[in-house]
Each structure stands twice: as structure tokens, then as C-alpha cells.
Coordinates of C-alpha atoms in Angstrom, one line a residue:
M1 CA 127.8 -161.5 -101.5
G2 CA 126.5 -158.2 -100.3
N3 CA 127.9 -155.8 -97.7
H4 CA 125.6 -157.3 -95.1
D5 CA 126.8 -160.8 -95.8
L6 CA 130.5 -159.7 -95.6
R7 CA 129.9 -157.9 -92.2
A8 CA 128.2 -161.0 -90.9
A9 CA 131.0 -163.2 -92.0
I10 CA 133.6 -160.9 -90.4
L11 CA 131.6 -160.8 -87.1
Y12 CA 131.4 -164.6 -87.1
L13 CA 135.2 -165.0 -87.6
V14 CA 136.1 -162.5 -84.9
R15 CA 133.7 -164.0 -82.4
Q16 CA 134.8 -167.6 -83.1
Y17 CA 138.5 -167.2 -83.3
P18 CA 141.1 -165.2 -81.4
P19 CA 143.4 -162.7 -83.1
P20 CA 146.4 -165.1 -83.4
V21 CA 144.3 -167.4 -85.5
V22 CA 142.4 -164.9 -87.7
R23 CA 144.2 -161.9 -89.1
L24 CA 142.2 -159.5 -91.3
A25 CA 143.1 -156.8 -93.8
L26 CA 140.1 -154.6 -94.7
W27 CA 139.8 -151.8 -97.2
D28 CA 136.7 -149.7 -97.6
I29 CA 136.1 -147.3 -100.5
K30 CA 132.8 -146.5 -98.9
P31 CA 133.5 -145.4 -95.4
V32 CA 130.3 -146.8 -94.1
T33 CA 130.9 -150.5 -94.8
F34 CA 133.8 -151.5 -92.6
G35 CA 134.5 -148.4 -90.5
K36 CA 132.9 -150.0 -87.5
F37 CA 135.6 -152.7 -87.5
D38 CA 138.4 -150.2 -86.8
G39 CA 140.2 -151.1 -83.6
L40 CA 139.5 -154.8 -83.8
P41 CA 142.6 -156.8 -82.5
H42 CA 142.2 -159.1 -85.6
L43 CA 143.2 -156.3 -88.0
V44 CA 146.8 -156.2 -89.3
A45 CA 146.4 -152.4 -89.8
P46 CA 143.5 -149.9 -89.5
V47 CA 140.8 -150.1 -92.2
A48 CA 142.2 -148.6 -95.4
R49 CA 140.0 -145.9 -96.9
D50 CA 142.0 -144.5 -99.8
A51 CA 144.3 -145.8 -102.6
E52 CA 147.5 -145.0 -100.7
S53 CA 146.5 -146.7 -97.5
T54 CA 145.2 -149.7 -99.4
A55 CA 148.5 -150.0 -101.2
N56 CA 150.4 -149.9 -97.9
L57 CA 148.0 -152.5 -96.4
L58 CA 148.6 -154.9 -99.3
I59 CA 152.4 -154.5 -98.8
L60 CA 152.0 -155.4 -95.2
W61 CA 149.9 -158.5 -96.1

């Protein structure tokens, strides 16, 4: 599954289901892949972009 496919799947989920139903945790080592999803109400935390924030995100999950 490529980046385009992942973005399409995320867009489908957030359009079909409200935040209480779908909660997402995204980490992005390449800032161009998921950066546009920052601010979505479906996110449990902002998109993680480095090792420390990714570790914190996984602890939250």
C-alpha cells in the first residue's frame, strides 16, 4: 500500500465516521505524507514527526 492509498483510506474513514467512532494515531517520518491531517478531530494527538513524539503517541494509544 503506497502513501496515496493510505491517505485515501484515512480520508474515507474520516468522512464516513465521526470522531467518537474512529480515533487515529498517525506518525510521519516524512513530513509531507500526513502533515495535512494535523488538526483532524479524529486524531488522539497531533501527527508525530520524530522518535520522541512517536514514542509518546504510542504510550497514549
